[in-house]
Tab-separated table of C-alpha atoms in Angstrom:
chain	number	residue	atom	x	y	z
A	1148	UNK	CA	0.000	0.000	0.000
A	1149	UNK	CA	1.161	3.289	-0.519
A	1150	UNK	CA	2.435	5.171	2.388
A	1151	UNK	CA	5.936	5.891	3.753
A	1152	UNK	CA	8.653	5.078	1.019
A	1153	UNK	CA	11.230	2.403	2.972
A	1154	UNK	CA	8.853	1.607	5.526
A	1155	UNK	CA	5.552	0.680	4.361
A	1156	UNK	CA	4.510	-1.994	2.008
A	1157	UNK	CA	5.624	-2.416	-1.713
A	1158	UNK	CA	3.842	-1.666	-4.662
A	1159	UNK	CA	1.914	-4.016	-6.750
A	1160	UNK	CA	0.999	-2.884	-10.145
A	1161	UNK	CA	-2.706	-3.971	-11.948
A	1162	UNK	CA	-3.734	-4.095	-15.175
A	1163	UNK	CA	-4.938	-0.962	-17.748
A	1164	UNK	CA	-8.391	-2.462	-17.233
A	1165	UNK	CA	-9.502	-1.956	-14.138
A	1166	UNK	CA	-8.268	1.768	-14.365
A	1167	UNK	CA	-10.870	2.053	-17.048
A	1168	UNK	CA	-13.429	0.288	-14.678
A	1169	UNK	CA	-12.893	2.354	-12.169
A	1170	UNK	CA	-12.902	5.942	-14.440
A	1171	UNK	CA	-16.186	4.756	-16.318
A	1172	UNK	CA	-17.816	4.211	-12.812
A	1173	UNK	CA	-16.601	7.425	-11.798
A	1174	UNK	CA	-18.809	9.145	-14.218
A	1175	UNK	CA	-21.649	6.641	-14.315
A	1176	UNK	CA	-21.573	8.272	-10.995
A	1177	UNK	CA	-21.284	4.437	-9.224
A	1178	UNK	CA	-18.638	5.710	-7.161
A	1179	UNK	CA	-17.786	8.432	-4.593
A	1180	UNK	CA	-16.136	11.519	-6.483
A	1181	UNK	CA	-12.442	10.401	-4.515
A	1182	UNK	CA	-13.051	7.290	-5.238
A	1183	UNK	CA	-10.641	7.108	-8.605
A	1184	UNK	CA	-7.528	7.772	-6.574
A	1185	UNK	CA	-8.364	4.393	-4.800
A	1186	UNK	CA	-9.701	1.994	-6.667
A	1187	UNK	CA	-5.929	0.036	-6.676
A	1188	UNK	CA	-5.157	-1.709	-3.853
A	1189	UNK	CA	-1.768	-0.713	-5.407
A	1190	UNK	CA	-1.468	2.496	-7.702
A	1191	UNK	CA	-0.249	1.368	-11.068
A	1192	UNK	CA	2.746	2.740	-13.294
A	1193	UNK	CA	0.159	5.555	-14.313
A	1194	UNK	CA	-2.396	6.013	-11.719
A	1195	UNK	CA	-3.303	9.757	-12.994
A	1196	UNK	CA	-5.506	8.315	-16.403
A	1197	UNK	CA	-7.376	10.541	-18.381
A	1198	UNK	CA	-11.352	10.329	-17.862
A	1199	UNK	CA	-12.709	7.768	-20.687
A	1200	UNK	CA	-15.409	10.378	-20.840
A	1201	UNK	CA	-15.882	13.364	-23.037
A	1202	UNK	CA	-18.500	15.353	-21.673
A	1203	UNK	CA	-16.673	17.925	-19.990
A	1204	UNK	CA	-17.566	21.594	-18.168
A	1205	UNK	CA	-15.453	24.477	-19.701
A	1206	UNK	CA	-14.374	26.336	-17.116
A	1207	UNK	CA	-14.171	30.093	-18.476
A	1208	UNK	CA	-10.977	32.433	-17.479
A	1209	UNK	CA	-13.232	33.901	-14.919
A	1210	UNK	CA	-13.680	30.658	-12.630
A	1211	UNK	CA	-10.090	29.923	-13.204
A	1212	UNK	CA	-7.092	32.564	-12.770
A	1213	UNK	CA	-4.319	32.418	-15.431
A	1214	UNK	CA	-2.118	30.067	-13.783
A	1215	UNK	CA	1.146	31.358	-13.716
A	1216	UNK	CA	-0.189	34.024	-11.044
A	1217	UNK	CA	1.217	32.720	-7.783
A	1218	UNK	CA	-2.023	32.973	-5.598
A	1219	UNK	CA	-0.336	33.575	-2.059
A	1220	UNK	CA	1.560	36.607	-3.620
A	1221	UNK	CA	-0.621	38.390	-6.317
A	1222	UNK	CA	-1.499	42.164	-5.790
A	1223	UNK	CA	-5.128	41.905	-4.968
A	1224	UNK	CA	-7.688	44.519	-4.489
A	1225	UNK	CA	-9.350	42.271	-1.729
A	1226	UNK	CA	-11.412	43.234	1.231
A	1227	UNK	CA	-8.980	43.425	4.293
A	1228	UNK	CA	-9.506	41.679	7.391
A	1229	UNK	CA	-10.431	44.344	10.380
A	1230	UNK	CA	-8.889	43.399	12.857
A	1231	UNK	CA	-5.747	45.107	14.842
A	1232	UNK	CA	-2.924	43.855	13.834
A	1233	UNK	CA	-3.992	41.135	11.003
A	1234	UNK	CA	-2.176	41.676	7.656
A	1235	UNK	CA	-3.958	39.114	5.871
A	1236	UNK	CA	-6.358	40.332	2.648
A	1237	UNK	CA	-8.712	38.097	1.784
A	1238	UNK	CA	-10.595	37.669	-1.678
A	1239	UNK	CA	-13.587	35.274	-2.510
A	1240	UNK	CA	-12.281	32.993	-5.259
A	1241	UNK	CA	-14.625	31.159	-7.483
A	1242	UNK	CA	-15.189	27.504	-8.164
A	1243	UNK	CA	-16.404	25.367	-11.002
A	1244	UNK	CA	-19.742	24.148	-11.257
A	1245	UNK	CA	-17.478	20.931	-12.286
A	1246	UNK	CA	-14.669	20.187	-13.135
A	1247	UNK	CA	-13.222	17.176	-14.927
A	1248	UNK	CA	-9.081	16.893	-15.323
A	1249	UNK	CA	-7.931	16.793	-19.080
A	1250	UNK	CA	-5.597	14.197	-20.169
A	1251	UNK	CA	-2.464	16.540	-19.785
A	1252	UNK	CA	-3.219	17.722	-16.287
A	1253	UNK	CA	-3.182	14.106	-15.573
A	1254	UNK	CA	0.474	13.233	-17.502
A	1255	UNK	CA	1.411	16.457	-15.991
A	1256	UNK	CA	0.992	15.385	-11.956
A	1257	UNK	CA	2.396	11.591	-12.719
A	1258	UNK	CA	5.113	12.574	-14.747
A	1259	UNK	CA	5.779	15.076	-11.191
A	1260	UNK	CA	5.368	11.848	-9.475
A	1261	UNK	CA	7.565	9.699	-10.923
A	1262	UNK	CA	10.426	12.507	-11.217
A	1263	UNK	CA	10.527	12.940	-7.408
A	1264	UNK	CA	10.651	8.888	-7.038
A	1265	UNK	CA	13.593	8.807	-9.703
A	1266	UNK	CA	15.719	11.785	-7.840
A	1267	UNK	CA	15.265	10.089	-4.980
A	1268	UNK	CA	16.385	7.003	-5.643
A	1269	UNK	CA	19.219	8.478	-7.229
A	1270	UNK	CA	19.721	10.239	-4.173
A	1271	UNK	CA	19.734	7.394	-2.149
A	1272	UNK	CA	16.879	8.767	-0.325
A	1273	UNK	CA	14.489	6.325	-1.067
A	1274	UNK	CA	15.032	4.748	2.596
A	1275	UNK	CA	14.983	5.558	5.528
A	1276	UNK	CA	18.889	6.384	7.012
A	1277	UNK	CA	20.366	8.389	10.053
A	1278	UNK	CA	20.589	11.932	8.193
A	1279	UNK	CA	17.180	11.396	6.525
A	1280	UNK	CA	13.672	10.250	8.182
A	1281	UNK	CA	10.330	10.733	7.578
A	1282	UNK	CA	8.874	13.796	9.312
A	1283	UNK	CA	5.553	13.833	10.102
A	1284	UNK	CA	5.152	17.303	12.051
A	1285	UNK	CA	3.444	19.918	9.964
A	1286	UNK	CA	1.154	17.512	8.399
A	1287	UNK	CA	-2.486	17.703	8.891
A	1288	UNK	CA	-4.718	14.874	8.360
A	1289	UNK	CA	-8.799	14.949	7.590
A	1290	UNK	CA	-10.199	11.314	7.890
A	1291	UNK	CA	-14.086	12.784	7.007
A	1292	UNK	CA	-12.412	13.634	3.648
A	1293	UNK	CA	-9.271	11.002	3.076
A	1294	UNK	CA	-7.313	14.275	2.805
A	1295	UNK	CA	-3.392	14.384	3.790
A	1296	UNK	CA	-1.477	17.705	3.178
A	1297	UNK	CA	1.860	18.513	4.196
A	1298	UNK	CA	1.698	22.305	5.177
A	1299	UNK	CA	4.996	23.957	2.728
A	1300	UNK	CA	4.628	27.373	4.491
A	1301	UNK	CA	4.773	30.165	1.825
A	1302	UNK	CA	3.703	27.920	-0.500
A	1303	UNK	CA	-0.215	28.738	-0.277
A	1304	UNK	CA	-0.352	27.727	3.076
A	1305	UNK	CA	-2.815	30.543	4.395
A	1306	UNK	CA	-5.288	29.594	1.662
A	1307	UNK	CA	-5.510	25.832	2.122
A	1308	UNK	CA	-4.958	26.273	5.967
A	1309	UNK	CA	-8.588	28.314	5.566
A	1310	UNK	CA	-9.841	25.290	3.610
A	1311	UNK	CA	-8.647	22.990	6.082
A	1312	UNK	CA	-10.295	24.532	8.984
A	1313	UNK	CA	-13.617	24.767	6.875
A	1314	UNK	CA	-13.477	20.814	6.672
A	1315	UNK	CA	-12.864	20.719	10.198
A	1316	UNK	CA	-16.242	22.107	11.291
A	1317	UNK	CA	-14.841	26.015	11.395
A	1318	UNK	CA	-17.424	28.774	9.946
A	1319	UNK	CA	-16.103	31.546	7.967
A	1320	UNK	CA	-17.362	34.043	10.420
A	1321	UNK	CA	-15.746	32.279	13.229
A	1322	UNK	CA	-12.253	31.779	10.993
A	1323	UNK	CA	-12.566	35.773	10.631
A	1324	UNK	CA	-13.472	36.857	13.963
A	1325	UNK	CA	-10.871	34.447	15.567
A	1326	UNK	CA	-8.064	36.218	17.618
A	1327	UNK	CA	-5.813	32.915	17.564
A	1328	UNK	CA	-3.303	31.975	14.408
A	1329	UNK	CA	-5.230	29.737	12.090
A	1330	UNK	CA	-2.557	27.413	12.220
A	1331	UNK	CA	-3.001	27.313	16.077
A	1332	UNK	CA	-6.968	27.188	15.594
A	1333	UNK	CA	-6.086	24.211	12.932
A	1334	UNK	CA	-4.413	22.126	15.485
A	1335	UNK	CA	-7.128	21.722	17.487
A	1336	UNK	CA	-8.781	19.815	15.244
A	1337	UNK	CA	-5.745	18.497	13.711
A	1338	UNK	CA	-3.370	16.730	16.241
A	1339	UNK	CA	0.286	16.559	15.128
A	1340	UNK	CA	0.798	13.012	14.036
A	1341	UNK	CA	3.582	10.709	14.875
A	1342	UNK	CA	5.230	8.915	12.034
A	1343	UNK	CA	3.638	5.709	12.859
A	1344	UNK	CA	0.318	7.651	13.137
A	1345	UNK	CA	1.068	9.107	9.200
A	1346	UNK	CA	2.101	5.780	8.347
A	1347	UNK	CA	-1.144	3.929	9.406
A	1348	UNK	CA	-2.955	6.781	7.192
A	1349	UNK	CA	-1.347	6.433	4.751
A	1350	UNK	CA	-1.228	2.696	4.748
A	1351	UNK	CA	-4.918	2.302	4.424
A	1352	UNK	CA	-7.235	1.006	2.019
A	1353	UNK	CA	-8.650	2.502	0.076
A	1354	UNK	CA	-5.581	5.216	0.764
A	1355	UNK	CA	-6.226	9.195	1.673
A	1356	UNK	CA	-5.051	11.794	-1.248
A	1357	UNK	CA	-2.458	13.156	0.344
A	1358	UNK	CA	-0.729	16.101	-1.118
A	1359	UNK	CA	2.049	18.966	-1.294
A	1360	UNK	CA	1.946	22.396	-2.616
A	1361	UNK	CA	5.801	23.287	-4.012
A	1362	UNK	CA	7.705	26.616	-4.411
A	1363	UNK	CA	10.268	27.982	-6.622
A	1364	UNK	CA	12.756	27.738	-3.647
A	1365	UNK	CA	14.553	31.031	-3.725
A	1366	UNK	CA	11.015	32.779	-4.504
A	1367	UNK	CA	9.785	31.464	-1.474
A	1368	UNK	CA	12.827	32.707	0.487
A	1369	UNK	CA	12.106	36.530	-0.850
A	1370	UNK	CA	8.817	35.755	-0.014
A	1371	UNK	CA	9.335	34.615	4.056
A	1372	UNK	CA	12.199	37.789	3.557
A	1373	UNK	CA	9.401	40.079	2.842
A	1374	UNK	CA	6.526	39.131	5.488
A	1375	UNK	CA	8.822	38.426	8.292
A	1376	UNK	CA	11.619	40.407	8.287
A	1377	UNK	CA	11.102	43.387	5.711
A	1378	UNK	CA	7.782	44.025	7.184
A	1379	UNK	CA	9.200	43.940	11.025
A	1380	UNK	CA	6.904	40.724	12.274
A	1381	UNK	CA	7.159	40.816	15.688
A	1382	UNK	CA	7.792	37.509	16.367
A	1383	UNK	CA	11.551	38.297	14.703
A	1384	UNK	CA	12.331	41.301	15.879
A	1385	UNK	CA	14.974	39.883	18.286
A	1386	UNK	CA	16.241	37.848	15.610
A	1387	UNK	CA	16.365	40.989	13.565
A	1388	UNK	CA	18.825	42.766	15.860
A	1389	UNK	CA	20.618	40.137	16.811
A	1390	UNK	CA	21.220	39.637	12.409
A	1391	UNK	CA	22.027	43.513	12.303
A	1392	UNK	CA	24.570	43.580	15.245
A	1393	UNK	CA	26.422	40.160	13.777
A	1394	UNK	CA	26.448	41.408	9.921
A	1395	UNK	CA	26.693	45.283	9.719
A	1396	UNK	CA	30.084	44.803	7.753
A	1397	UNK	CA	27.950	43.627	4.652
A	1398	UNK	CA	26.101	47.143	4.608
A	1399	UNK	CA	23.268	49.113	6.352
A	1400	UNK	CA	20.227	48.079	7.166
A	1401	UNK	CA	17.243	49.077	5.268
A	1402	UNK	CA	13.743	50.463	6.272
A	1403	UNK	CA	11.394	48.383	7.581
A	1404	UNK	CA	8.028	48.353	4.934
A	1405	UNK	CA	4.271	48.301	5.522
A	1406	UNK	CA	2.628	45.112	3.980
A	1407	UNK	CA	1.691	47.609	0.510
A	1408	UNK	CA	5.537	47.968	0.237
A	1409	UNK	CA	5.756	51.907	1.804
A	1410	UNK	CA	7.226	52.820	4.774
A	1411	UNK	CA	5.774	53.081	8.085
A	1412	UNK	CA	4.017	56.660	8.938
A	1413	UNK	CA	5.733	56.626	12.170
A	1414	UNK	CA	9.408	56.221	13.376
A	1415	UNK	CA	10.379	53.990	10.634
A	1416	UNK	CA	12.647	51.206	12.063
A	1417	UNK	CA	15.050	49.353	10.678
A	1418	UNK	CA	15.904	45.951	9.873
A	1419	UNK	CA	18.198	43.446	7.753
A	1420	UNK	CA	19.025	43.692	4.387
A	1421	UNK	CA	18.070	40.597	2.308
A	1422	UNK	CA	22.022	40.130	1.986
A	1423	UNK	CA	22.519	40.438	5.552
A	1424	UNK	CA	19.424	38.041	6.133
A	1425	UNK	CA	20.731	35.664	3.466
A	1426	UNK	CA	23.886	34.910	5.093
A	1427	UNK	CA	22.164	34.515	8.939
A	1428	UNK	CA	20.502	31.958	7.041
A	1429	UNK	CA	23.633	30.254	4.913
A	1430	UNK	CA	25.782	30.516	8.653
A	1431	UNK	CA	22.639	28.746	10.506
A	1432	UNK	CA	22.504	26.351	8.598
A	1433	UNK	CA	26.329	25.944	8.595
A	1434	UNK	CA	26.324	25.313	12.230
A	1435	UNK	CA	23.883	22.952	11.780
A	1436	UNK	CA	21.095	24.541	13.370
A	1437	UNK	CA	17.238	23.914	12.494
A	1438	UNK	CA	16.332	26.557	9.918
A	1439	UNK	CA	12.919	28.462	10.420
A	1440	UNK	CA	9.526	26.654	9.421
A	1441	UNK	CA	9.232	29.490	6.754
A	1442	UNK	CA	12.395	28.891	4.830
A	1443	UNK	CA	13.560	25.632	5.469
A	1444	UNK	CA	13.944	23.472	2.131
A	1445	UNK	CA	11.014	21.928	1.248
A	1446	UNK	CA	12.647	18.477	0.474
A	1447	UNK	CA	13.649	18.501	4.486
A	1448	UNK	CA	10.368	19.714	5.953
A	1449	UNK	CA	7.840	17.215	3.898
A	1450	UNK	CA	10.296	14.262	3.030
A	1451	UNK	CA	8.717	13.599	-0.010
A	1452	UNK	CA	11.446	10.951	-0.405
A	1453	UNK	CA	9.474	8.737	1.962
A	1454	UNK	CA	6.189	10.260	1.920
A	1455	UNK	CA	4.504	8.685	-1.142
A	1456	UNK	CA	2.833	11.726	-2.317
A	1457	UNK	CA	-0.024	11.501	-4.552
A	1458	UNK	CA	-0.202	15.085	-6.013
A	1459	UNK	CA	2.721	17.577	-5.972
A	1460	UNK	CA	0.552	20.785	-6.885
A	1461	UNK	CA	3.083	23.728	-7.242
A	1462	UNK	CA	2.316	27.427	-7.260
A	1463	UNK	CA	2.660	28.127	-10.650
A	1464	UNK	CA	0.226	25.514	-11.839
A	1465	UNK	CA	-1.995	25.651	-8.828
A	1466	UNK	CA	-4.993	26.747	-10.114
A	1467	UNK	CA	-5.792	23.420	-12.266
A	1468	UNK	CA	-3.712	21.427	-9.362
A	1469	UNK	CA	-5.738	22.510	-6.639
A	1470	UNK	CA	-9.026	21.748	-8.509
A	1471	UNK	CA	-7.296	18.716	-9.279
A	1472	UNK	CA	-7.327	18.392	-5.207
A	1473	UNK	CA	-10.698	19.770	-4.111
A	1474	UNK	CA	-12.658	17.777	-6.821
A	1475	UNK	CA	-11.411	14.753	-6.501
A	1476	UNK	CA	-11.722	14.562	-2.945
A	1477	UNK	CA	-15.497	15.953	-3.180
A	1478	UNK	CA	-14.362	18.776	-0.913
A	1479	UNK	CA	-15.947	21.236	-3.766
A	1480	UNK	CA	-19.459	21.216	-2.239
A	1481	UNK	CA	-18.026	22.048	1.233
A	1482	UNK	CA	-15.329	25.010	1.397
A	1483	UNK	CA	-15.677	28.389	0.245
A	1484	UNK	CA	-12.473	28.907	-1.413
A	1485	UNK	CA	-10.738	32.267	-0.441
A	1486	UNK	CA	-7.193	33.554	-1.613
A	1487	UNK	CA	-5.552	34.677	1.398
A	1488	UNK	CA	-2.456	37.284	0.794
A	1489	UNK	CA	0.359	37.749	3.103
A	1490	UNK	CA	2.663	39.924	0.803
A	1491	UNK	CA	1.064	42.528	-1.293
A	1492	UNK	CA	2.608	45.744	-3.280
A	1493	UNK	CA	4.571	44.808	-5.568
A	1494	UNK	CA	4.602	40.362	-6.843
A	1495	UNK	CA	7.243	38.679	-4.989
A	1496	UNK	CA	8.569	37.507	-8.515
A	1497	UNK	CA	9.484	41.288	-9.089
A	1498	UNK	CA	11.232	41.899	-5.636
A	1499	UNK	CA	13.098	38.786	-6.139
A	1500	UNK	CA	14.607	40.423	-9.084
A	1501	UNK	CA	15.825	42.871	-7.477
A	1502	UNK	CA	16.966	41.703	-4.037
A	1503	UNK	CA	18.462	38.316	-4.983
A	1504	UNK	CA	20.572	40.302	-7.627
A	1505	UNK	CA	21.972	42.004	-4.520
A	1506	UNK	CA	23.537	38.940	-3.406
A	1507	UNK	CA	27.266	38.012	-3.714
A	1508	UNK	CA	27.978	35.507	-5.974
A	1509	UNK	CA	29.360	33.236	-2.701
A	1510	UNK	CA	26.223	33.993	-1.295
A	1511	UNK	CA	23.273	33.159	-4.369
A	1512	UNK	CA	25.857	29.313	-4.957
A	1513	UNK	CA	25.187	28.964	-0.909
A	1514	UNK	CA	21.539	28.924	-1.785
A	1515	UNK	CA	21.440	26.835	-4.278
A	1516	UNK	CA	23.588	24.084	-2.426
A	1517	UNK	CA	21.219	24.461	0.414
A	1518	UNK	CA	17.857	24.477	-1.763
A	1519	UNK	CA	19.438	21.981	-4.447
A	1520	UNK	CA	17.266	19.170	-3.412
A	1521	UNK	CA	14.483	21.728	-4.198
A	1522	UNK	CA	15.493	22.865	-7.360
A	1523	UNK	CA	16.327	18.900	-8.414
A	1524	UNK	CA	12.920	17.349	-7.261
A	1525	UNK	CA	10.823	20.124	-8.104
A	1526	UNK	CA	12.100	20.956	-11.413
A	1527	UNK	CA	12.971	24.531	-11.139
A	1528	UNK	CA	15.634	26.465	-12.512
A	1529	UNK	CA	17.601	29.563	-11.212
A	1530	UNK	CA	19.607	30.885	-14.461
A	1531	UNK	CA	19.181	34.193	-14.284
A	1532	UNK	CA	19.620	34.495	-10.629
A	1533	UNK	CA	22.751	33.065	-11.291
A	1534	UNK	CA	23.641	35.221	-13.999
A	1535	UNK	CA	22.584	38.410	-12.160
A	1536	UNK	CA	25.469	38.172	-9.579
A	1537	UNK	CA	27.945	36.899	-11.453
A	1538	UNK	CA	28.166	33.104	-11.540
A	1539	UNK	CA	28.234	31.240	-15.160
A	1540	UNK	CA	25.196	30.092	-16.476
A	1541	UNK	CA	25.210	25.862	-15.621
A	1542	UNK	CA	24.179	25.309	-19.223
């Protein structure tokens, strides 16, 4: 059964036909709408099949946003939250009618799939060792729904922690009145698991969906740059000193900016550059310290080496993968779907120009060794990042 890679059971493999069974039932509507993720005891080579059906729901552009928008970071002209000290904004987002995956979405997760399983073996990661176990802490599991999502934060991890708490029993009125973190309000209802616990989910049958959103790694380091530290999040302010005191030889610090990118009316403070911030991070991890939950690589914080993942939905597809998600599990009739935006002003893709540009060339190949796993299982590239401080283009 599919579950932990190295520690649960092997794989079988069944024949083309009973994938077609189990699609045609689908839309003879014989079977539950998750049901097609689990109708193999074992998943076969190519578990993600197009439908055997043709009648289809076009979804027009308004339902759907273009997809390379990242949805956590777009500038939005959203309804903000009022309450004292919140810096979410919050916009409805529409959903489908239906929705029925086209044959390329489907090639397009399980060719995802099977990339991650070949890096890993090549990696050597495929089993369990000393340096590399599963880790089981920041996922949250929904048995109602067979759901199991491994929480990437900055990776749309405010939105799908709203839809989360929706499936837990939350209102939306309670969700924006609340004066705890939704995280904390999540936990509540979803208990950290142990391994074994994960393991036993994920070893069931039929088995859960269980998913994880992916970043472009060095996009989602701007990103955690600009809503922890740029912004002057209390929670790092100490940390922001103590990273101005131990690096002021690699320049001043800069103004601390409001969440629309301007100053603050007040006494403006001031805190880290992104280069001085960079290399607290690079020298952390150096000394072998555990990196923060919003910039730690994602390979390390989900172990999707030996977590067998079902979907790996990234941002810049996430539209069509997070349908992919919500429709197949049935969830579609049950959340309210809201994009929820930590970082507005200008798109993080346009401050990473500039601030990763700023780096030293020592610095941006320090990145990429730590997020190389990242960039290798994910399938992103970093070219012109590269090229913008100096080091020669890898191909």
């Amino acid at each position: 059964m599919r579950g932990l890679r190295g520690v649960g059971r092997k794989r079988g493999i069944l024949s083309g036909g009973l994938i077609l069974v189990c699609v045609t039932l689908l839309h003879l509507r014989y079977l539950p709408p998750a049901f097609p993720l689990y109708c193999w005891p074992q998943p076969p080579p190519t578990p993600l099949s197009p439908p055997t059906t043709t009648t289809t729901t076009t979804t027009t552009a308004k339902s759907l946003s273009p997809p390379k928008v990242k949805v956590e970071d777009r500038p939005t002209k959203g309804k903000p939250l009022n309450k004292p000290g919140r810096d979410i904004i919050e916009t409805a987002a529409s959903l489908p009618e239906s929705w029925v995956a086209m044959p390329d979405i489907l090639h397009r997760l399980e060719a995802r799939r099977q990339h991650v399983k070949q890096v890993c073996q090549s990696e050597g990661l495929d089993v369990p060792s000393v340096k590399y176990q599963p880790n089981a802490w920041e996922f949250l599991i929904n048995h109602n729904y067979a759901l199991v999502w491994c929480n990437v934060f900055k990776a749309a991890s405010s939105t799908w922690m709203w839809n989360f708490n929706l499936l837990a029993g939350y209102t939306q009125e309670q969700l924006l009145k609340a004066n705890e973190a939704p995280v904390a309000m999540a936990r509540h209802k979803y208990p950290r698991p142990s391994v074994k616990k994960l393991q036993k989910v994920l070893n069931t049958s039929p088995p859960p969906l269980s998913f994880m959103i992916t970043r472009h790694p060095l996009l989602r380091l701007v990103s955690a740059y600009r809503n922890k530290i740029l912004a002057g999040n209390r929670i790092y302010k100490k940390i922001s000193k103590k990273i101005i005191r131990t690096y002021n030889a690699l320049g001043p610090p800069v103004p601390q900016e409001t969440k629309d990118g301007r100053a603050p009316r007040h006494k403006v403070a001031l805190v880290p550059s992104f280069p001085q911030f960079v290399q607290w991070v690079l020298d952390e991890e150096a000394r072998g310290s555990n990196l923060d939950m919003h910039w730690i690589p994602q390979a390390r914080f989900c172990t999707p080496c030996l977590v067998d993942f079902y979907v790996f939905a990234k941002m810049e597809t996430l539209d069509e993968d997070a349908n992919y998600i919500i429709f197949t599990s049935g969830i579609n009739k049950v959340i309210k779907p809201k994009v929820i935006n930590r970082s507005v002003g200008v798109s993080t893709e346009e401050a990473a120009r500039k601030l990763l540009c700023q780096l030293s060339a020592s610095q941006m190949d320090g990145l990429l060794h730590l997020y190389r796993l990242d960039f290798q299982l994910f399938e992103y590239e970093a070219e012109s990042y590269r090229t913008c401080v100096g080091l020669k283009p890898t191909h």
